[in-house]
Tab-separated table of C-alpha atoms in Angstrom:
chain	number	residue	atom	x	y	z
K	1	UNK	CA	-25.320	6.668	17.632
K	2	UNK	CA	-28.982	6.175	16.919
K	3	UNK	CA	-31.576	4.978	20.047
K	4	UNK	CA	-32.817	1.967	17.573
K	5	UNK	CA	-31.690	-1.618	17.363
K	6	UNK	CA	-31.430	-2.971	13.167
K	7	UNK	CA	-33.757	-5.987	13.110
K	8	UNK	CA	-30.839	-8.440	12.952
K	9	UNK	CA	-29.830	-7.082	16.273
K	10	UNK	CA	-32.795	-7.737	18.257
K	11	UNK	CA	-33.717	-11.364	16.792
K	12	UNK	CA	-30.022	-12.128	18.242
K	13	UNK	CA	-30.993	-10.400	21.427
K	14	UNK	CA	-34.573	-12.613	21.607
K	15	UNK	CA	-32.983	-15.693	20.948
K	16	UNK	CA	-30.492	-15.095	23.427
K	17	UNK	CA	-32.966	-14.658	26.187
K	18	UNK	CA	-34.728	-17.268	25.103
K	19	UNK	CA	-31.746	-19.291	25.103
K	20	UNK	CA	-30.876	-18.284	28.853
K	21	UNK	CA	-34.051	-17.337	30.361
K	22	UNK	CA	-36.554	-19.389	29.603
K	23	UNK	CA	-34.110	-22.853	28.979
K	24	UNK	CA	-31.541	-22.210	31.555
K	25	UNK	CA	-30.216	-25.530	31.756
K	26	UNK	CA	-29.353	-25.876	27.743
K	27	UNK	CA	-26.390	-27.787	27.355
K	28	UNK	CA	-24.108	-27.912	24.837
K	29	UNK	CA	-21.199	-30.370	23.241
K	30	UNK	CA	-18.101	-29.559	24.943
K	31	UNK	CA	-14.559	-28.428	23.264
K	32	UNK	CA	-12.146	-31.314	23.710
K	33	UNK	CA	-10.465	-31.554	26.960
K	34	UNK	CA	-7.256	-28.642	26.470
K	35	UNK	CA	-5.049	-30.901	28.761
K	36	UNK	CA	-3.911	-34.723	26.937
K	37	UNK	CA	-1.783	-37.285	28.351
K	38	UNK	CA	-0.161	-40.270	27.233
K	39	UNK	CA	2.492	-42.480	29.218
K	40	UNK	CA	5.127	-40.267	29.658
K	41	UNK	CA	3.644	-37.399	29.754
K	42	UNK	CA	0.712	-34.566	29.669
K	43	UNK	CA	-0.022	-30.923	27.112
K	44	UNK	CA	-1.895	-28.537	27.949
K	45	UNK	CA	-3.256	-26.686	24.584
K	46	UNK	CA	-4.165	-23.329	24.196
K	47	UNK	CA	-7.733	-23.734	24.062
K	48	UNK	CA	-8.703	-20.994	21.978
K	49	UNK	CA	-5.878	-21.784	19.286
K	50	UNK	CA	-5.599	-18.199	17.979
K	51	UNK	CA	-2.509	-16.826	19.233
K	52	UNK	CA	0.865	-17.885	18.626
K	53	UNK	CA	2.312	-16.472	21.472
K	54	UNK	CA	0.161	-18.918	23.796
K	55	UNK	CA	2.076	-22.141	23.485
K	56	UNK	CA	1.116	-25.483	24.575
K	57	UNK	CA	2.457	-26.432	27.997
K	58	UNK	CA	4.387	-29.624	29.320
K	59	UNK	CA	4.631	-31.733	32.127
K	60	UNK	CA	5.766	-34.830	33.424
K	61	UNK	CA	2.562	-35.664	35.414
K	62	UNK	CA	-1.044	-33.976	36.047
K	63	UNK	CA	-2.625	-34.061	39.431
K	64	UNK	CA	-5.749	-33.847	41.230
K	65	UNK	CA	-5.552	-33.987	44.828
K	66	UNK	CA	-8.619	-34.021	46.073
K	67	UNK	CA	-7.922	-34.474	49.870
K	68	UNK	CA	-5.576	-32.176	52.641
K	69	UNK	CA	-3.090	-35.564	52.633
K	70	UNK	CA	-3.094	-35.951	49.022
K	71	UNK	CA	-2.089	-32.350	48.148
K	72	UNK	CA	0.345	-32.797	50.168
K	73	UNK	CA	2.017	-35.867	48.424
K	74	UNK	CA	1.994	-33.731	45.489
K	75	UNK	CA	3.682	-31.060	46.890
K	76	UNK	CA	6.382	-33.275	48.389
K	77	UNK	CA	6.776	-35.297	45.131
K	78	UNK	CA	7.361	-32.051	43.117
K	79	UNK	CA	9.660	-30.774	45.615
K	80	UNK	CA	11.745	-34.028	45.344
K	81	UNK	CA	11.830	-33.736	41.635
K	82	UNK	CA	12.939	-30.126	41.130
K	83	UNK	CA	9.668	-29.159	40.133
K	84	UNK	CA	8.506	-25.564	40.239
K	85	UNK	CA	5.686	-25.606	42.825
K	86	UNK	CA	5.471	-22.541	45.495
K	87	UNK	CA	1.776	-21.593	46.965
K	88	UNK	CA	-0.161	-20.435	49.753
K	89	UNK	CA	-3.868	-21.829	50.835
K	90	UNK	CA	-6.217	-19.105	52.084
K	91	UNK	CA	-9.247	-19.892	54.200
K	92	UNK	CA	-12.439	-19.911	52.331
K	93	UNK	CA	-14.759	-17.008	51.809
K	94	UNK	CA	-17.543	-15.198	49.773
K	95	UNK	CA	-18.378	-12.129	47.397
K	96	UNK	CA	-20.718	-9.847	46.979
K	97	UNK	CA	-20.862	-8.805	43.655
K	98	UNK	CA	-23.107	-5.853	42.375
K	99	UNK	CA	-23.110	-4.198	39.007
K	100	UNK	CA	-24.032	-0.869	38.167
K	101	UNK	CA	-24.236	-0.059	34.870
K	102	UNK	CA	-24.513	3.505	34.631
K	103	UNK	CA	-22.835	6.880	32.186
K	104	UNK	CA	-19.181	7.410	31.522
K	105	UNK	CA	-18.879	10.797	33.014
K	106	UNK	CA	-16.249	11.178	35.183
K	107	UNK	CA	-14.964	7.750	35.015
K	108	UNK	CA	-11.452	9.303	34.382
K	109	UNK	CA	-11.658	10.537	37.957
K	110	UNK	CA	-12.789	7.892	39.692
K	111	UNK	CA	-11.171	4.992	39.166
K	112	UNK	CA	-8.608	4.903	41.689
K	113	UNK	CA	-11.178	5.454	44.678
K	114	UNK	CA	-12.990	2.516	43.140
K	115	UNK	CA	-9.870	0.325	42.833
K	116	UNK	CA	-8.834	1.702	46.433
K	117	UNK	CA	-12.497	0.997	48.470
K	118	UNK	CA	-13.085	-2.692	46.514
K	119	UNK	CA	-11.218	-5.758	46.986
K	120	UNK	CA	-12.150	-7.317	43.531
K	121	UNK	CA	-13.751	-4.234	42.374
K	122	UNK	CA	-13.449	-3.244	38.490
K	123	UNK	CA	-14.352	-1.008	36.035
K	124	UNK	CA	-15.987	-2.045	32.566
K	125	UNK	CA	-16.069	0.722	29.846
K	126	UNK	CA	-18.289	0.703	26.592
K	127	UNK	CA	-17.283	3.731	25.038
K	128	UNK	CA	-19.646	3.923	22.314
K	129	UNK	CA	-22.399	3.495	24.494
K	130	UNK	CA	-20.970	6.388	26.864
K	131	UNK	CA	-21.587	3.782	29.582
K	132	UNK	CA	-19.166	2.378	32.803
K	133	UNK	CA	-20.158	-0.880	34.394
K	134	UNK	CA	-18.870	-0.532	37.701
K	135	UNK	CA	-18.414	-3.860	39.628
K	136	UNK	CA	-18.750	-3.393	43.629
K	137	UNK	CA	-17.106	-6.468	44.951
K	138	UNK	CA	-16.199	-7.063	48.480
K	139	UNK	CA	-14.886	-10.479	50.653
K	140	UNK	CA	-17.696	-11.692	53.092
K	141	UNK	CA	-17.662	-14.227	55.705
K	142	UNK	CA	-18.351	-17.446	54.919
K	143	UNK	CA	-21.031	-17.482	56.771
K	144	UNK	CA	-22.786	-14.987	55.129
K	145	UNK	CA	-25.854	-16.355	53.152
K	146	UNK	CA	-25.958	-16.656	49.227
K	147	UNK	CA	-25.284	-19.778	47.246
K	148	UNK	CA	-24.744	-17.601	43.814
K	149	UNK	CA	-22.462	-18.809	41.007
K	150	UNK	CA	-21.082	-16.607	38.049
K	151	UNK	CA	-21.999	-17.872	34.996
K	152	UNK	CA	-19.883	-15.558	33.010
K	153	UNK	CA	-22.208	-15.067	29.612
K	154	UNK	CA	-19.567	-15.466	27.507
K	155	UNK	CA	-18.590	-19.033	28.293
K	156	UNK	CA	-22.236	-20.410	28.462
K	157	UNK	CA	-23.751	-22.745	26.374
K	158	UNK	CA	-24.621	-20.688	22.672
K	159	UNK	CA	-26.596	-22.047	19.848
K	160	UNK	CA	-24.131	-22.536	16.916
K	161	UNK	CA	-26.214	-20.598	14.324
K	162	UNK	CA	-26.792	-17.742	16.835
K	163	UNK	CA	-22.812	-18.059	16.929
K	164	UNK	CA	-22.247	-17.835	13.359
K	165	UNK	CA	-25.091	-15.558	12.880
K	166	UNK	CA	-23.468	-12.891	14.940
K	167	UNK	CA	-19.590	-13.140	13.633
K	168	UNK	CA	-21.363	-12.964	10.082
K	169	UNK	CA	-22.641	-9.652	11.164
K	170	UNK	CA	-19.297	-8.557	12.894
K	171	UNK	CA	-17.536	-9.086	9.859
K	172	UNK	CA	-20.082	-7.854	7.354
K	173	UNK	CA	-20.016	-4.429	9.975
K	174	UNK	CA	-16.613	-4.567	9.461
K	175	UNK	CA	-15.354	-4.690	5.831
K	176	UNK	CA	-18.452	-2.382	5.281
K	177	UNK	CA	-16.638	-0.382	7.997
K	178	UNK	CA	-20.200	0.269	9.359
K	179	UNK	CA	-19.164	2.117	12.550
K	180	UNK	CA	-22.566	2.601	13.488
K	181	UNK	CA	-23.394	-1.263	12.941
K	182	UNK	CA	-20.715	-2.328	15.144
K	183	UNK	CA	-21.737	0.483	18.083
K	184	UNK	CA	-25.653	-0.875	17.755
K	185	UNK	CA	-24.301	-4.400	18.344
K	186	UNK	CA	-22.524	-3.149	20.907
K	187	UNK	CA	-25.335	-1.579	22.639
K	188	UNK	CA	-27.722	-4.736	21.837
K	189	UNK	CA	-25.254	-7.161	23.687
K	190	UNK	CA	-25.107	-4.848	26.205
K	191	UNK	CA	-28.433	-4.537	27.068
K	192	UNK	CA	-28.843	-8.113	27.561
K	193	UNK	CA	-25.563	-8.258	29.761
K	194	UNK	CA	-27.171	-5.965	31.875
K	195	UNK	CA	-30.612	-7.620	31.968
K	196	UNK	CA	-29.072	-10.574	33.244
K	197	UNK	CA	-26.163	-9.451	35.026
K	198	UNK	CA	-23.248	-10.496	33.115
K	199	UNK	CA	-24.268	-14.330	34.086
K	200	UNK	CA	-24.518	-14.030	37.700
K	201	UNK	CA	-27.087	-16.509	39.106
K	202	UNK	CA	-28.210	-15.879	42.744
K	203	UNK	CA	-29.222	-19.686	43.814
K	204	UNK	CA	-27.299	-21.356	41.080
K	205	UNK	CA	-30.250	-20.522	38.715
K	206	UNK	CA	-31.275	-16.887	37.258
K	207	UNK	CA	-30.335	-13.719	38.548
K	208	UNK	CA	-32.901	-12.239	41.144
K	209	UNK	CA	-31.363	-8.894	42.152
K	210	UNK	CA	-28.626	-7.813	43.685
K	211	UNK	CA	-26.130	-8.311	45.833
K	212	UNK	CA	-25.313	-11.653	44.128
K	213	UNK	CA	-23.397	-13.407	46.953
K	214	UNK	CA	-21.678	-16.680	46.867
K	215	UNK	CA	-18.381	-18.384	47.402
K	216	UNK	CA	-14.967	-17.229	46.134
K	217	UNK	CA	-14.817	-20.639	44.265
K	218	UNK	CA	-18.004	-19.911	41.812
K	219	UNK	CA	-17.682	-16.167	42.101
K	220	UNK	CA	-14.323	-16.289	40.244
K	221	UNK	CA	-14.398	-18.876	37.640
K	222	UNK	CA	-16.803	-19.377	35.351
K	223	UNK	CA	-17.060	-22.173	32.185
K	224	UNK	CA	-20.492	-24.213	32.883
K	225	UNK	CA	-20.110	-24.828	28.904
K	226	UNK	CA	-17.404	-26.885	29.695
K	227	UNK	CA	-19.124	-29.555	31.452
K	228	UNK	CA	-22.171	-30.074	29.367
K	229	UNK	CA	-23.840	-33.191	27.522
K	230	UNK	CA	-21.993	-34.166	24.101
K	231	UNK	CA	-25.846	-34.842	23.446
K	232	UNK	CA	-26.349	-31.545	21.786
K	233	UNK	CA	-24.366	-30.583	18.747
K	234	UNK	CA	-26.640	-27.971	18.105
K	235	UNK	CA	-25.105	-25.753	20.771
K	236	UNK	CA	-21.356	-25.147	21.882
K	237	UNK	CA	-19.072	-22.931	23.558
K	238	UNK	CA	-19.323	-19.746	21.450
K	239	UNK	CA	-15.359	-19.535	20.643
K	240	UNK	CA	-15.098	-23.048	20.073
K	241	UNK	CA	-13.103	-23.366	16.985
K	242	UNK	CA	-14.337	-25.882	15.789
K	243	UNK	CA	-17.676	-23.939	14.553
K	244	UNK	CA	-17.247	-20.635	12.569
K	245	UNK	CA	-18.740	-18.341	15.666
K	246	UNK	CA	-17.095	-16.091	17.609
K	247	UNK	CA	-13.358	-15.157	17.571
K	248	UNK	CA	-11.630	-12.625	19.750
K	249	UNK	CA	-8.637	-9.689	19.270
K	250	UNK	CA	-7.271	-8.856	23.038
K	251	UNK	CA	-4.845	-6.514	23.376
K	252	UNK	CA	-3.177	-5.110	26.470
K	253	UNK	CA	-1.909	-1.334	27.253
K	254	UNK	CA	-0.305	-0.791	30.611
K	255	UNK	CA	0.017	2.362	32.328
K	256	UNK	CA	1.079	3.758	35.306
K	257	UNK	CA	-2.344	4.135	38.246
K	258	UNK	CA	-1.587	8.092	37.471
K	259	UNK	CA	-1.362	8.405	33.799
K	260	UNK	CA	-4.838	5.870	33.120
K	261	UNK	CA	-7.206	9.002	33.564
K	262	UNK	CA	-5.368	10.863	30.638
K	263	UNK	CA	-5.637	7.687	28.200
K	264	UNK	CA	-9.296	7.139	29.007
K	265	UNK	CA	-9.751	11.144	28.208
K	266	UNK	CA	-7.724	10.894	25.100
K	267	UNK	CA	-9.930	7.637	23.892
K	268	UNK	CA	-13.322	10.005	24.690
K	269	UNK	CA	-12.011	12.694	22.608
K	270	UNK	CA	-11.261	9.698	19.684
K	271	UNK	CA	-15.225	8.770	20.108
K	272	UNK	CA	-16.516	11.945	20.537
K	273	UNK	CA	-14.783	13.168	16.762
K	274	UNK	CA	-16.962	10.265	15.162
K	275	UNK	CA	-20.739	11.021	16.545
């Protein structure tokens, strides 16, 4: 894979940071609201609208307690009704999240003391890049100070032709099956994950360093696209489907904690044939 960025690839990357660093608070017009209600009843859509698999959801009423008493009420009334509602409340606390994004080797033999010494800890892999984004994430007081939020990259606001711009690259890559186009993009999106951290925000704003601490409540959801200005049709969520911009393929493979470091050696002999 070559150390050099096509020029496509790095006017996406500029206008990015543009985008996020120098206008952090772009907003954009929001998807329509996945949940809809009318007198009898409520849906919640798949959002995305991709998969068939991911049906729309029913129920008889939608709730949003907002007090101790009120959640209560809810509870009770679902109880009374047959409805399936079983959960436990845990007492508030914080993360501190910090990601090192560093080479591959010897990810297939670390991973389980990784899992074992972090609480939310994970392991990102970009095997083209021969890189592992290790995520150190730990439970702190909530006293601890740090007012961070995670403003996951993905689900920020995105300029619609920077969007379309980069699935019309993604798709030219592939039925060109330009392996080397799609591992530069790769490694250009990467970059800028790293420059900013992935989203994180320490005060709510940019990312400063690390540790990025905050509460459990903005460390683990993210979405500020969501709740933007229908002001600005310019920009959008970038898998809204309503523009042609990004689209997603997830897949799941599940192994067993013991057999995981034999797949991720099989998938680095798979990379390594096609250098």
């Amino acid at each position: 894979m070559g150390k050099f960025l096509s020029l496509s690839h790095v006017l996406i990357l500029i206008f990015l940071m543009k985008s996020s660093i120098f206008c952090p608070h772009l907003h954009a017009m929001p998807p329509p609201n996945p949940i809809q209600c009318n007198a009898t009843s409520c849906t919640l859509h798949n959002a995305y609208g991709v998969w068939g698999d991911r049906r729309d959801c029913g129920s008889s009423k939608l709730v949003y307690p907002a007090t101790e008493e009120e959640l209560r009420l809810a509870v009770a009334n679902a109880n009374q009704n047959n409805l399936k509602v079983k959960f436990k409340l845990e007492g508030a606390f914080k993360r501190s999240i910090t990601l090192n994004f560093t080479k591959d080797e010897g990810i297939e033999d670390e991973y389980m003391e990784h899992g074992k010494k972090y609480e939310f800890g994970d392991i990102g892999w970009y095997p083209s890049a021969y890189t592992a984004v290790y995520r150190y994430d730990q439970r702190l007081p909530l006293t601890t100070s740090g007012d961070a939020v995670n403003d996951f990259l993905g689900f920020q606001s995105q300029s619609v032709l920077v969007s379309s711009a980069t699935r019309a690259i993604e798709k030219l890559n592939e039925s060109n099956r330009d392996v080397k186009g799609k591992c530069k993009m790769a490694e250009t999106f990467m970059v800028y994950r790293k420059l900013i951290a992935n989203g994180l925000k320490n005060k709510k704003l940019i990312f400063t360093g690390y540790p990025v601490i905050g509460t459990q409540a903005k460390m683990q959801t993210s979405g500020s696209c969501l709740y933007s200005s229908p002001l600005r049709p310019d920009l959008t969520c970038g898998w809204d489907p309503r523009i042609k911009g990004l689209k997603f393929y997830e897949t799941t493979a599940i192994f067993p904690a013991s057999k995981f470091g034999d797949f991720i050696r099989d998938v680095k002999k798979l990379r390594d044939l096609i250098k």
